[in-house]
mmCIF file of C-alpha atoms and ligand atoms in Angstrom:
data_model
loop_
_atom_site.group_PDB
_atom_site.id
_atom_site.type_symbol
_atom_site.label_atom_id
_atom_site.label_comp_id
_atom_site.label_asym_id
_atom_site.label_seq_id
_atom_site.Cartn_x
_atom_site.Cartn_y
_atom_site.Cartn_z
ATOM 1 C CA UNK A 6 -18.353 13.762 -15.493
ATOM 2 C CA UNK A 7 -17.536 16.074 -12.584
ATOM 3 C CA UNK A 8 -14.884 18.801 -12.904
ATOM 4 C CA UNK A 9 -12.552 16.811 -10.647
ATOM 5 C CA UNK A 10 -12.830 13.686 -12.786
ATOM 6 C CA UNK A 11 -12.212 15.675 -16.005
ATOM 7 C CA UNK A 12 -9.175 17.434 -14.507
ATOM 8 C CA UNK A 13 -7.759 14.139 -13.175
ATOM 9 C CA UNK A 14 -8.152 12.513 -16.584
ATOM 10 C CA UNK A 15 -6.360 15.414 -18.332
ATOM 11 C CA UNK A 16 -3.571 15.282 -15.755
ATOM 12 C CA UNK A 17 -3.197 11.532 -16.294
ATOM 13 C CA UNK A 18 -2.864 12.141 -20.066
ATOM 14 C CA UNK A 19 -0.187 14.791 -19.488
ATOM 15 C CA UNK A 20 1.851 12.437 -17.316
ATOM 16 C CA UNK A 21 1.406 9.554 -19.761
ATOM 17 C CA UNK A 22 2.325 11.437 -22.948
ATOM 18 C CA UNK A 23 4.657 14.124 -21.557
ATOM 19 C CA UNK A 24 2.730 16.583 -23.761
ATOM 20 C CA UNK A 25 1.083 19.660 -22.292
ATOM 21 C CA UNK A 26 -0.044 22.896 -23.889
ATOM 22 C CA UNK A 27 -0.444 25.217 -20.903
ATOM 23 C CA UNK A 28 -2.141 28.597 -20.700
ATOM 24 C CA UNK A 29 -0.298 30.566 -18.007
ATOM 25 C CA UNK A 30 -1.479 33.735 -16.286
ATOM 26 C CA UNK A 31 0.612 36.135 -14.187
ATOM 27 C CA UNK A 32 -0.799 39.141 -12.275
ATOM 28 C CA UNK A 33 1.346 39.237 -9.113
ATOM 29 C CA UNK A 34 2.405 42.894 -9.352
ATOM 30 C CA UNK A 35 2.173 45.473 -12.125
ATOM 31 C CA UNK A 36 2.206 43.323 -15.271
ATOM 32 C CA UNK A 37 -0.892 41.596 -16.643
ATOM 33 C CA UNK A 38 0.571 38.678 -18.569
ATOM 34 C CA UNK A 39 -0.593 35.529 -20.328
ATOM 35 C CA UNK A 40 1.302 32.943 -22.366
ATOM 36 C CA UNK A 41 0.851 29.601 -24.061
ATOM 37 C CA UNK A 42 3.771 27.242 -23.460
ATOM 38 C CA UNK A 43 4.182 23.721 -24.786
ATOM 39 C CA UNK A 44 6.183 21.033 -23.014
ATOM 40 C CA UNK A 45 7.600 23.559 -20.540
ATOM 41 C CA UNK A 46 10.162 24.871 -23.031
ATOM 42 C CA UNK A 47 8.442 26.063 -26.223
ATOM 43 C CA UNK A 48 6.787 29.476 -26.018
ATOM 44 C CA UNK A 49 3.889 29.769 -28.479
ATOM 45 C CA UNK A 50 2.898 33.234 -27.239
ATOM 46 C CA UNK A 51 3.944 35.615 -24.475
ATOM 47 C CA UNK A 52 1.763 38.708 -24.007
ATOM 48 C CA UNK A 53 2.700 41.325 -21.397
ATOM 49 C CA UNK A 54 0.595 44.385 -20.638
ATOM 50 C CA UNK A 55 2.688 46.638 -18.382
ATOM 51 C CA UNK A 56 1.109 49.069 -15.927
ATOM 52 C CA UNK A 57 4.335 51.060 -15.499
ATOM 53 C CA UNK A 58 2.921 54.282 -17.033
ATOM 54 C CA UNK A 59 -0.027 54.075 -14.609
ATOM 55 C CA UNK A 60 2.154 53.873 -11.473
ATOM 56 C CA UNK A 61 5.014 56.138 -12.598
ATOM 57 C CA UNK A 62 3.456 59.345 -11.266
ATOM 58 C CA UNK A 63 3.313 57.794 -7.751
ATOM 59 C CA UNK A 64 6.952 56.640 -7.792
ATOM 60 C CA UNK A 65 5.976 53.000 -7.129
ATOM 61 C CA UNK A 66 3.212 50.416 -7.490
ATOM 62 C CA UNK A 67 -0.149 51.443 -5.962
ATOM 63 C CA UNK A 68 -1.725 48.064 -5.037
ATOM 64 C CA UNK A 69 -5.366 49.138 -5.418
ATOM 65 C CA UNK A 70 -4.729 50.617 -8.872
ATOM 66 C CA UNK A 71 -2.805 47.497 -9.889
ATOM 67 C CA UNK A 72 -5.731 45.182 -8.967
ATOM 68 C CA UNK A 73 -8.307 47.319 -10.762
ATOM 69 C CA UNK A 74 -6.151 47.512 -13.868
ATOM 70 C CA UNK A 75 -5.603 43.738 -13.906
ATOM 71 C CA UNK A 76 -9.399 43.267 -13.819
ATOM 72 C CA UNK A 77 -9.736 45.510 -16.860
ATOM 73 C CA UNK A 78 -6.947 43.832 -18.861
ATOM 74 C CA UNK A 79 -6.789 40.133 -18.006
ATOM 75 C CA UNK A 80 -9.533 38.992 -20.419
ATOM 76 C CA UNK A 81 -8.033 40.796 -23.421
ATOM 77 C CA UNK A 82 -4.492 39.674 -22.584
ATOM 78 C CA UNK A 83 -5.565 36.000 -22.370
ATOM 79 C CA UNK A 84 -7.501 36.281 -25.657
ATOM 80 C CA UNK A 85 -4.449 37.775 -27.353
ATOM 81 C CA UNK A 86 -2.178 35.044 -25.966
ATOM 82 C CA UNK A 87 -4.494 32.326 -27.343
ATOM 83 C CA UNK A 88 -4.788 34.086 -30.708
ATOM 84 C CA UNK A 89 -1.019 34.589 -31.092
ATOM 85 C CA UNK A 90 -0.464 30.922 -30.201
ATOM 86 C CA UNK A 91 -3.137 29.960 -32.757
ATOM 87 C CA UNK A 92 -4.670 27.880 -29.973
ATOM 88 C CA UNK A 93 -8.362 27.273 -29.260
ATOM 89 C CA UNK A 94 -9.561 26.728 -25.702
ATOM 90 C CA UNK A 95 -10.197 23.025 -26.343
ATOM 91 C CA UNK A 96 -6.580 22.567 -27.500
ATOM 92 C CA UNK A 97 -5.284 23.450 -24.030
ATOM 93 C CA UNK A 98 -4.224 20.786 -21.529
ATOM 94 C CA UNK A 99 -3.962 22.867 -18.321
ATOM 95 C CA UNK A 100 -4.213 26.355 -16.791
ATOM 96 C CA UNK A 101 -1.384 27.682 -14.614
ATOM 97 C CA UNK A 102 -1.542 30.856 -12.582
ATOM 98 C CA UNK A 103 0.760 32.681 -10.185
ATOM 99 C CA UNK A 104 -0.758 32.205 -6.719
ATOM 100 C CA UNK A 105 2.049 33.966 -4.777
ATOM 101 C CA UNK A 106 4.145 35.682 -3.655
ATOM 102 C CA UNK A 107 2.924 39.143 -4.653
ATOM 103 C CA UNK A 108 0.259 41.749 -3.969
ATOM 104 C CA UNK A 109 -2.781 39.900 -2.678
ATOM 105 C CA UNK A 110 -5.383 41.908 -4.624
ATOM 106 C CA UNK A 111 -3.372 41.654 -7.832
ATOM 107 C CA UNK A 112 -2.813 37.901 -7.408
ATOM 108 C CA UNK A 113 -6.523 37.329 -6.757
ATOM 109 C CA UNK A 114 -7.445 38.699 -10.189
ATOM 110 C CA UNK A 115 -5.340 36.099 -11.999
ATOM 111 C CA UNK A 116 -6.313 33.293 -9.608
ATOM 112 C CA UNK A 117 -10.059 34.007 -9.970
ATOM 113 C CA UNK A 118 -9.801 34.234 -13.763
ATOM 114 C CA UNK A 119 -7.803 30.990 -13.969
ATOM 115 C CA UNK A 120 -10.246 29.136 -11.710
ATOM 116 C CA UNK A 121 -13.215 30.144 -13.867
ATOM 117 C CA UNK A 122 -11.302 29.240 -17.053
ATOM 118 C CA UNK A 123 -10.290 25.824 -15.670
ATOM 119 C CA UNK A 124 -13.801 25.029 -14.489
ATOM 120 C CA UNK A 125 -15.337 26.097 -17.815
ATOM 121 C CA UNK A 126 -12.917 23.961 -19.836
ATOM 122 C CA UNK A 127 -12.654 20.972 -17.468
ATOM 123 C CA UNK A 128 -8.889 21.586 -17.314
ATOM 124 C CA UNK A 129 -6.460 20.949 -14.477
ATOM 125 C CA UNK A 130 -5.629 24.147 -12.573
ATOM 126 C CA UNK A 131 -2.189 24.757 -11.115
ATOM 127 C CA UNK A 132 -1.268 27.528 -8.684
ATOM 128 C CA UNK A 133 2.413 28.373 -9.284
ATOM 129 C CA UNK A 134 5.049 30.098 -7.195
ATOM 130 C CA UNK A 135 6.280 33.288 -8.898
ATOM 131 C CA UNK A 136 9.864 32.652 -7.767
ATOM 132 C CA UNK A 137 9.812 29.161 -9.283
ATOM 133 C CA UNK A 138 8.681 30.904 -12.457
ATOM 134 C CA UNK A 139 11.735 33.178 -12.419
ATOM 135 C CA UNK A 140 14.001 30.131 -12.027
ATOM 136 C CA UNK A 141 12.152 28.309 -14.848
ATOM 137 C CA UNK A 142 12.685 31.312 -17.166
ATOM 138 C CA UNK A 143 16.135 29.788 -17.633
ATOM 139 C CA UNK A 144 14.595 26.610 -19.106
ATOM 140 C CA UNK A 145 12.956 28.736 -21.828
ATOM 141 C CA UNK A 146 16.227 30.349 -22.883
ATOM 142 C CA UNK A 147 18.458 27.284 -22.409
ATOM 143 C CA UNK A 148 16.929 24.009 -23.669
ATOM 144 C CA UNK A 149 20.000 22.119 -22.396
ATOM 145 C CA UNK A 150 19.725 23.328 -18.774
ATOM 146 C CA UNK A 151 18.621 20.709 -16.271
ATOM 147 C CA UNK A 152 18.984 20.482 -12.484
ATOM 148 C CA UNK A 153 21.163 20.348 -10.500
ATOM 149 C CA UNK A 154 22.418 23.928 -10.678
ATOM 150 C CA UNK A 155 23.004 26.843 -8.343
ATOM 151 C CA UNK A 156 20.612 29.758 -8.829
ATOM 152 C CA UNK A 157 20.902 33.413 -7.842
ATOM 153 C CA UNK A 158 17.413 34.891 -7.630
ATOM 154 C CA UNK A 159 17.468 38.693 -7.576
ATOM 155 C CA UNK A 160 14.210 40.584 -7.766
ATOM 156 C CA UNK A 161 12.404 43.538 -6.238
ATOM 157 C CA UNK A 162 11.230 41.400 -3.314
ATOM 158 C CA UNK A 163 13.770 38.563 -3.059
ATOM 159 C CA UNK A 164 17.478 37.861 -3.059
ATOM 160 C CA UNK A 165 18.206 34.169 -2.599
ATOM 161 C CA UNK A 166 21.033 31.820 -3.412
ATOM 162 C CA UNK A 167 19.666 28.322 -3.806
ATOM 163 C CA UNK A 168 20.674 24.924 -5.049
ATOM 164 C CA UNK A 169 18.091 23.625 -7.546
ATOM 165 C CA UNK A 170 18.506 19.932 -6.737
ATOM 166 C CA UNK A 171 15.627 18.837 -8.953
ATOM 167 C CA UNK A 172 12.730 20.559 -10.788
ATOM 168 C CA UNK A 173 10.790 20.690 -7.510
ATOM 169 C CA UNK A 174 13.494 20.374 -4.841
ATOM 170 C CA UNK A 175 15.453 23.384 -3.582
ATOM 171 C CA UNK A 176 18.021 23.986 -0.877
ATOM 172 C CA UNK A 177 18.634 27.452 0.560
ATOM 173 C CA UNK A 178 22.305 28.463 0.514
ATOM 174 C CA UNK A 179 22.032 32.154 1.372
ATOM 175 C CA UNK A 180 19.692 35.122 1.325
ATOM 176 C CA UNK A 181 19.538 38.824 2.032
ATOM 177 C CA UNK A 182 19.163 39.646 5.699
ATOM 178 C CA UNK A 183 17.257 42.866 4.922
ATOM 179 C CA UNK A 184 16.475 44.621 1.596
ATOM 180 C CA UNK A 185 16.269 42.642 -1.636
ATOM 181 C CA UNK A 186 18.882 43.799 -4.170
ATOM 182 C CA UNK A 187 16.181 45.191 -6.500
ATOM 183 C CA UNK A 188 14.514 47.005 -3.617
ATOM 184 C CA UNK A 189 17.826 48.680 -2.665
ATOM 185 C CA UNK A 190 18.484 49.669 -6.303
ATOM 186 C CA UNK A 191 14.942 51.093 -6.576
ATOM 187 C CA UNK A 192 15.255 53.087 -3.330
ATOM 188 C CA UNK A 193 18.643 54.511 -4.292
ATOM 189 C CA UNK A 194 17.278 55.396 -7.736
ATOM 190 C CA UNK A 195 14.428 57.243 -6.050
ATOM 191 C CA UNK A 196 16.864 59.188 -3.833
ATOM 192 C CA UNK A 197 18.703 60.141 -7.045
ATOM 193 C CA UNK A 198 15.361 61.452 -8.425
ATOM 194 C CA UNK A 199 15.160 58.803 -11.151
ATOM 195 C CA UNK A 200 11.722 57.736 -12.418
ATOM 196 C CA UNK A 201 10.049 54.451 -11.451
ATOM 197 C CA UNK A 202 11.016 51.651 -11.960
ATOM 198 C CA UNK A 203 14.418 52.674 -10.662
ATOM 199 C CA UNK A 204 16.629 49.641 -11.437
ATOM 200 C CA UNK A 205 16.844 50.091 -15.228
ATOM 201 C CA UNK A 206 17.135 53.909 -14.876
ATOM 202 C CA UNK A 207 19.985 53.526 -12.381
ATOM 203 C CA UNK A 208 21.721 51.183 -14.816
ATOM 204 C CA UNK A 209 21.473 53.816 -17.579
ATOM 205 C CA UNK A 210 22.796 56.604 -15.338
ATOM 206 C CA UNK A 211 25.654 54.379 -14.112
ATOM 207 C CA UNK A 212 26.912 53.988 -17.702
ATOM 208 C CA UNK A 213 28.322 57.535 -17.595
ATOM 209 C CA UNK A 214 29.756 57.229 -14.062
ATOM 210 C CA UNK A 215 32.981 55.889 -12.573
ATOM 211 C CA UNK A 216 32.198 52.806 -10.438
ATOM 212 C CA UNK A 217 35.304 53.329 -8.305
ATOM 213 C CA UNK A 218 35.051 57.098 -7.666
ATOM 214 C CA UNK A 219 32.684 56.704 -4.684
ATOM 215 C CA UNK A 220 32.787 53.357 -2.902
ATOM 216 C CA UNK A 221 30.449 51.648 -0.425
ATOM 217 C CA UNK A 222 31.806 49.141 2.014
ATOM 218 C CA UNK A 223 29.985 46.395 3.905
ATOM 219 C CA UNK A 224 31.981 44.240 6.312
ATOM 220 C CA UNK A 225 29.077 41.780 6.429
ATOM 221 C CA UNK A 226 29.134 41.258 2.667
ATOM 222 C CA UNK A 227 32.898 40.708 2.713
ATOM 223 C CA UNK A 228 32.383 37.839 5.210
ATOM 224 C CA UNK A 229 32.543 34.117 4.516
ATOM 225 C CA UNK A 230 28.830 33.226 4.692
ATOM 226 C CA UNK A 231 26.399 33.271 1.771
ATOM 227 C CA UNK A 232 23.932 35.700 3.376
ATOM 228 C CA UNK A 233 23.981 39.301 2.128
ATOM 229 C CA UNK A 234 22.862 42.747 3.277
ATOM 230 C CA UNK A 235 21.906 45.736 1.129
ATOM 231 C CA UNK A 236 20.153 48.025 3.581
ATOM 232 C CA UNK A 237 23.341 49.440 5.170
ATOM 233 C CA UNK A 238 24.976 50.466 1.890
ATOM 234 C CA UNK A 239 21.651 51.930 0.687
ATOM 235 C CA UNK A 240 21.491 54.126 3.830
ATOM 236 C CA UNK A 241 25.184 55.036 3.403
ATOM 237 C CA UNK A 242 24.498 56.314 -0.129
ATOM 238 C CA UNK A 243 21.401 58.266 0.894
ATOM 239 C CA UNK A 244 23.256 59.872 3.858
ATOM 240 C CA UNK A 245 26.192 60.746 1.629
ATOM 241 C CA UNK A 246 23.896 62.300 -0.980
ATOM 242 C CA UNK A 247 22.011 64.444 1.569
ATOM 243 C CA UNK A 248 25.229 65.542 3.326
ATOM 244 C CA UNK A 249 26.749 66.638 0.005
ATOM 245 C CA UNK A 250 23.573 68.525 -0.902
ATOM 246 C CA UNK A 251 23.447 70.249 2.510
ATOM 247 C CA UNK A 252 27.070 71.323 2.168
ATOM 248 C CA UNK A 253 26.334 72.693 -1.287
ATOM 249 C CA UNK A 254 28.831 70.289 -2.851
ATOM 250 C CA UNK A 255 28.371 69.248 -6.473
ATOM 251 C CA UNK A 256 26.834 65.792 -6.530
ATOM 252 C CA UNK A 257 28.042 63.545 -9.321
ATOM 253 C CA UNK A 258 24.916 61.403 -9.539
ATOM 254 C CA UNK A 259 26.369 59.157 -12.234
ATOM 255 C CA UNK A 260 29.375 58.282 -10.020
ATOM 256 C CA UNK A 261 27.044 57.543 -7.094
ATOM 257 C CA UNK A 262 24.851 55.318 -9.292
ATOM 258 C CA UNK A 263 27.859 53.506 -10.769
ATOM 259 C CA UNK A 264 29.503 53.043 -7.350
ATOM 260 C CA UNK A 265 26.323 51.653 -5.807
ATOM 261 C CA UNK A 266 25.525 49.360 -8.713
ATOM 262 C CA UNK A 267 29.109 48.082 -8.663
ATOM 263 C CA UNK A 268 28.936 47.320 -4.922
ATOM 264 C CA UNK A 269 25.623 45.438 -5.235
ATOM 265 C CA UNK A 270 26.736 43.472 -8.290
ATOM 266 C CA UNK A 271 30.177 42.722 -6.837
ATOM 267 C CA UNK A 272 28.526 41.328 -3.681
ATOM 268 C CA UNK A 273 26.047 39.221 -5.669
ATOM 269 C CA UNK A 274 28.808 37.897 -7.915
ATOM 270 C CA UNK A 275 31.216 37.056 -5.111
ATOM 271 C CA UNK A 276 28.567 35.244 -3.055
ATOM 272 C CA UNK A 277 27.083 33.412 -6.047
ATOM 273 C CA UNK A 278 30.429 32.139 -7.331
ATOM 274 C CA UNK A 279 31.472 30.899 -3.890
ATOM 275 C CA UNK A 280 28.076 29.238 -3.423
ATOM 276 C CA UNK A 281 28.310 27.529 -6.824
ATOM 277 C CA UNK A 282 31.823 26.262 -6.063
ATOM 278 C CA UNK A 283 30.719 24.961 -2.656
ATOM 279 C CA UNK A 284 27.565 23.297 -4.029
ATOM 280 C CA UNK A 285 29.680 21.727 -6.758
ATOM 281 C CA UNK A 286 27.099 21.473 -9.548
ATOM 282 C CA UNK A 287 29.324 23.313 -12.037
ATOM 283 C CA UNK A 288 26.445 25.499 -13.281
ATOM 284 C CA UNK A 289 25.121 28.860 -12.140
ATOM 285 C CA UNK A 290 21.825 30.378 -13.326
ATOM 286 C CA UNK A 291 20.552 33.908 -12.771
ATOM 287 C CA UNK A 292 16.864 34.698 -12.238
ATOM 288 C CA UNK A 293 14.494 37.548 -11.314
ATOM 289 C CA UNK A 294 13.959 41.094 -12.533
ATOM 290 C CA UNK A 295 17.454 42.344 -11.641
ATOM 291 C CA UNK A 296 18.896 39.692 -13.977
ATOM 292 C CA UNK A 297 18.050 42.152 -16.777
ATOM 293 C CA UNK A 298 20.992 44.250 -15.510
ATOM 294 C CA UNK A 299 23.734 44.016 -18.140
ATOM 295 C CA UNK A 300 26.459 44.945 -15.683
ATOM 296 C CA UNK A 301 25.487 42.053 -13.367
ATOM 297 C CA UNK A 302 25.234 39.620 -16.287
ATOM 298 C CA UNK A 303 28.696 40.677 -17.479
ATOM 299 C CA UNK A 304 30.284 40.372 -14.033
ATOM 300 C CA UNK A 305 28.780 36.935 -13.377
ATOM 301 C CA UNK A 306 29.600 35.678 -16.837
ATOM 302 C CA UNK A 307 33.267 36.751 -16.515
ATOM 303 C CA UNK A 308 33.595 35.303 -12.996
ATOM 304 C CA UNK A 309 32.023 31.980 -14.089
ATOM 305 C CA UNK A 310 34.350 31.752 -17.098
ATOM 306 C CA UNK A 311 37.330 32.236 -14.773
ATOM 307 C CA UNK A 312 36.180 29.436 -12.449
ATOM 308 C CA UNK A 313 35.090 27.010 -15.203
ATOM 309 C CA UNK A 314 31.417 27.285 -14.189
ATOM 310 C CA UNK A 315 28.719 27.192 -16.911
ATOM 311 C CA UNK A 316 26.681 30.405 -16.704
ATOM 312 C CA UNK A 317 23.004 30.693 -17.664
ATOM 313 C CA UNK A 318 20.684 33.676 -17.688
ATOM 314 C CA UNK A 319 17.301 34.188 -19.358
ATOM 315 C CA UNK A 320 16.771 36.374 -22.441
ATOM 316 C CA UNK A 321 15.799 39.888 -21.234
ATOM 317 C CA UNK A 322 12.089 39.371 -22.086
ATOM 318 C CA UNK A 323 11.937 36.429 -19.644
ATOM 319 C CA UNK A 324 13.851 38.249 -16.845
ATOM 320 C CA UNK A 325 11.150 40.669 -15.732
ATOM 321 C CA UNK A 326 7.634 39.453 -14.887
ATOM 322 C CA UNK A 327 5.987 37.403 -17.641
ATOM 323 C CA UNK A 328 3.643 34.424 -17.894
ATOM 324 C CA UNK A 329 5.832 32.213 -20.110
ATOM 325 C CA UNK A 330 8.060 31.510 -17.101
ATOM 326 C CA UNK A 331 4.967 30.396 -15.143
ATOM 327 C CA UNK A 332 4.035 28.042 -18.009
ATOM 328 C CA UNK A 333 7.555 26.584 -17.874
ATOM 329 C CA UNK A 334 7.485 26.007 -14.104
ATOM 330 C CA UNK A 335 3.951 24.572 -14.290
ATOM 331 C CA UNK A 336 4.930 21.855 -16.771
ATOM 332 C CA UNK A 337 7.270 20.128 -14.327
ATOM 333 C CA UNK A 338 4.704 20.300 -11.521
ATOM 334 C CA UNK A 339 1.993 18.832 -13.773
ATOM 335 C CA UNK A 340 4.376 16.062 -14.824
ATOM 336 C CA UNK A 341 4.851 15.339 -11.110
ATOM 337 C CA UNK A 342 1.061 14.892 -10.848
ATOM 338 C CA UNK A 343 0.302 18.159 -9.078
ATOM 339 C CA UNK A 344 -2.902 20.107 -9.569
ATOM 340 C CA UNK A 345 -4.727 22.681 -7.424
ATOM 341 C CA UNK A 346 -8.296 22.519 -6.215
ATOM 342 C CA UNK A 347 -10.821 25.193 -7.215
ATOM 343 C CA UNK A 348 -10.482 26.467 -3.633
ATOM 344 C CA UNK A 349 -7.025 27.826 -4.639
ATOM 345 C CA UNK A 350 -6.316 31.151 -2.924
ATOM 346 C CA UNK A 351 -3.736 33.940 -3.344
ATOM 347 C CA UNK A 352 -0.754 33.651 -0.978
ATOM 348 C CA UNK A 353 1.136 36.975 -0.723
ATOM 349 C CA UNK A 354 4.041 35.431 1.269
ATOM 350 C CA UNK A 355 4.296 32.101 -0.530
ATOM 351 C CA UNK A 356 7.818 30.665 -0.269
ATOM 352 C CA UNK A 357 9.679 27.958 -2.163
ATOM 353 C CA UNK A 358 10.951 26.595 1.146
ATOM 354 C CA UNK A 359 8.519 24.703 3.329
ATOM 355 C CA UNK A 360 9.912 26.162 6.538
ATOM 356 C CA UNK A 361 9.093 29.658 5.245
ATOM 357 C CA UNK A 362 5.446 28.932 4.417
ATOM 358 C CA UNK A 363 3.045 31.466 5.856
HETATM 359 P P1 AMP B 1 10.748 41.474 -10.189
HETATM 360 O O1 AMP B 1 10.673 41.774 -8.702
HETATM 361 O O2 AMP B 1 11.317 40.154 -10.509
HETATM 362 O O3 AMP B 1 9.466 41.768 -10.873
HETATM 363 O O4 AMP B 1 11.768 42.511 -10.823
HETATM 364 C C1 AMP B 1 11.625 43.871 -10.609
HETATM 365 C C2 AMP B 1 12.905 44.416 -10.062
HETATM 366 O O5 AMP B 1 13.934 44.281 -11.040
HETATM 367 C C3 AMP B 1 12.814 45.873 -9.703
HETATM 368 O O6 AMP B 1 13.467 46.090 -8.473
HETATM 369 C C4 AMP B 1 13.553 46.552 -10.869
HETATM 370 O O7 AMP B 1 14.114 47.788 -10.545
HETATM 371 C C5 AMP B 1 14.620 45.515 -11.149
HETATM 372 N N1 AMP B 1 15.196 45.658 -12.499
HETATM 373 C C6 AMP B 1 14.580 45.489 -13.689
HETATM 374 N N2 AMP B 1 15.433 45.746 -14.713
HETATM 375 C C7 AMP B 1 16.620 46.079 -14.132
HETATM 376 C C8 AMP B 1 17.902 46.462 -14.630
HETATM 377 N N3 AMP B 1 18.137 46.545 -15.925
HETATM 378 N N4 AMP B 1 18.865 46.736 -13.726
HETATM 379 C C9 AMP B 1 18.644 46.638 -12.397
HETATM 380 N N5 AMP B 1 17.466 46.288 -11.868
HETATM 381 C C10 AMP B 1 16.463 46.007 -12.711
HETATM 382 MG MG1 MG B 2 9.043 39.081 -10.334
#
């Protein structure tokens, strides 16, 4: 039997039985991750090898170092994921891998590994969108959650408000016009001399600051639409910081951090709640790395409770990059009969909206 025939037969079995034990691989940025997920919702293992210590001295991810490190780690991480799931290769039903968006060299490591693994085992291969993975992280933490729901995706590279109409159908409601929320938090953290990655460090510093002592205003964000902007307030904070330093004024870094975090989270909350009310699904889910921010989770949760909207967010371990979320997203695509060819490539600008495809 050819590889294609074997993969088609496996895919047919998945669709017929609704059962799929999926090995998922994620190498889009600075985490080498592998997981075994059953039926899209049950995590049998979730192994994450973080490269943060490697990139910290450079203040951000160095793409070439990330790719090389993925090459060194991916085999061991996959082996560990299979061992922890007590799963042999021939007990798997499919291989899923993040094929974009992300750093092209980093993505290629996972894609190449997954292609070889799929070919060797005669298993269907599925290239998955990283952003769909972040959305699907909610399915892992909330077995009752099903589309339709409104989703706020906030990561280092994306800030989108979307309506998840079905497992594979999305409608864009709003997006950032410039910096992603995570990117703005990271850049402000860097200006405040905090170590990489800045988001969680800024959150810690903000705990001892007054969020209303120094405020940042954006007329655009106060507007009626669902689009957002974070670049202007980021520049306002950096200018303020440098002016204070030049004048020899004492800089209260904790107040700056708290004020900035408050402004970003207030904007995200206000836009997300209005989008959820307009879309009318009655449910709002949070996704992406910034969803680990406790202050944002608290603000959204309180605002949802006030409006009678059900609020969902993933457990912290599924918020930042991981492969379990890719295994969750993959299940619904496999059930829809999707599989990738062995010619699968890495797509650094892959979008969840057709009109954005590059
Ligand atoms: P992602 O792009 O989904 O991999 O998520 C990474 C982004 O999430 C980076 O911009 C991080 O700074 C940000 N991030 C992670 N944890 C937190 C946190 N606790 N608070 C704010 N931002 C965070
Ligand atoms: Mg991510």
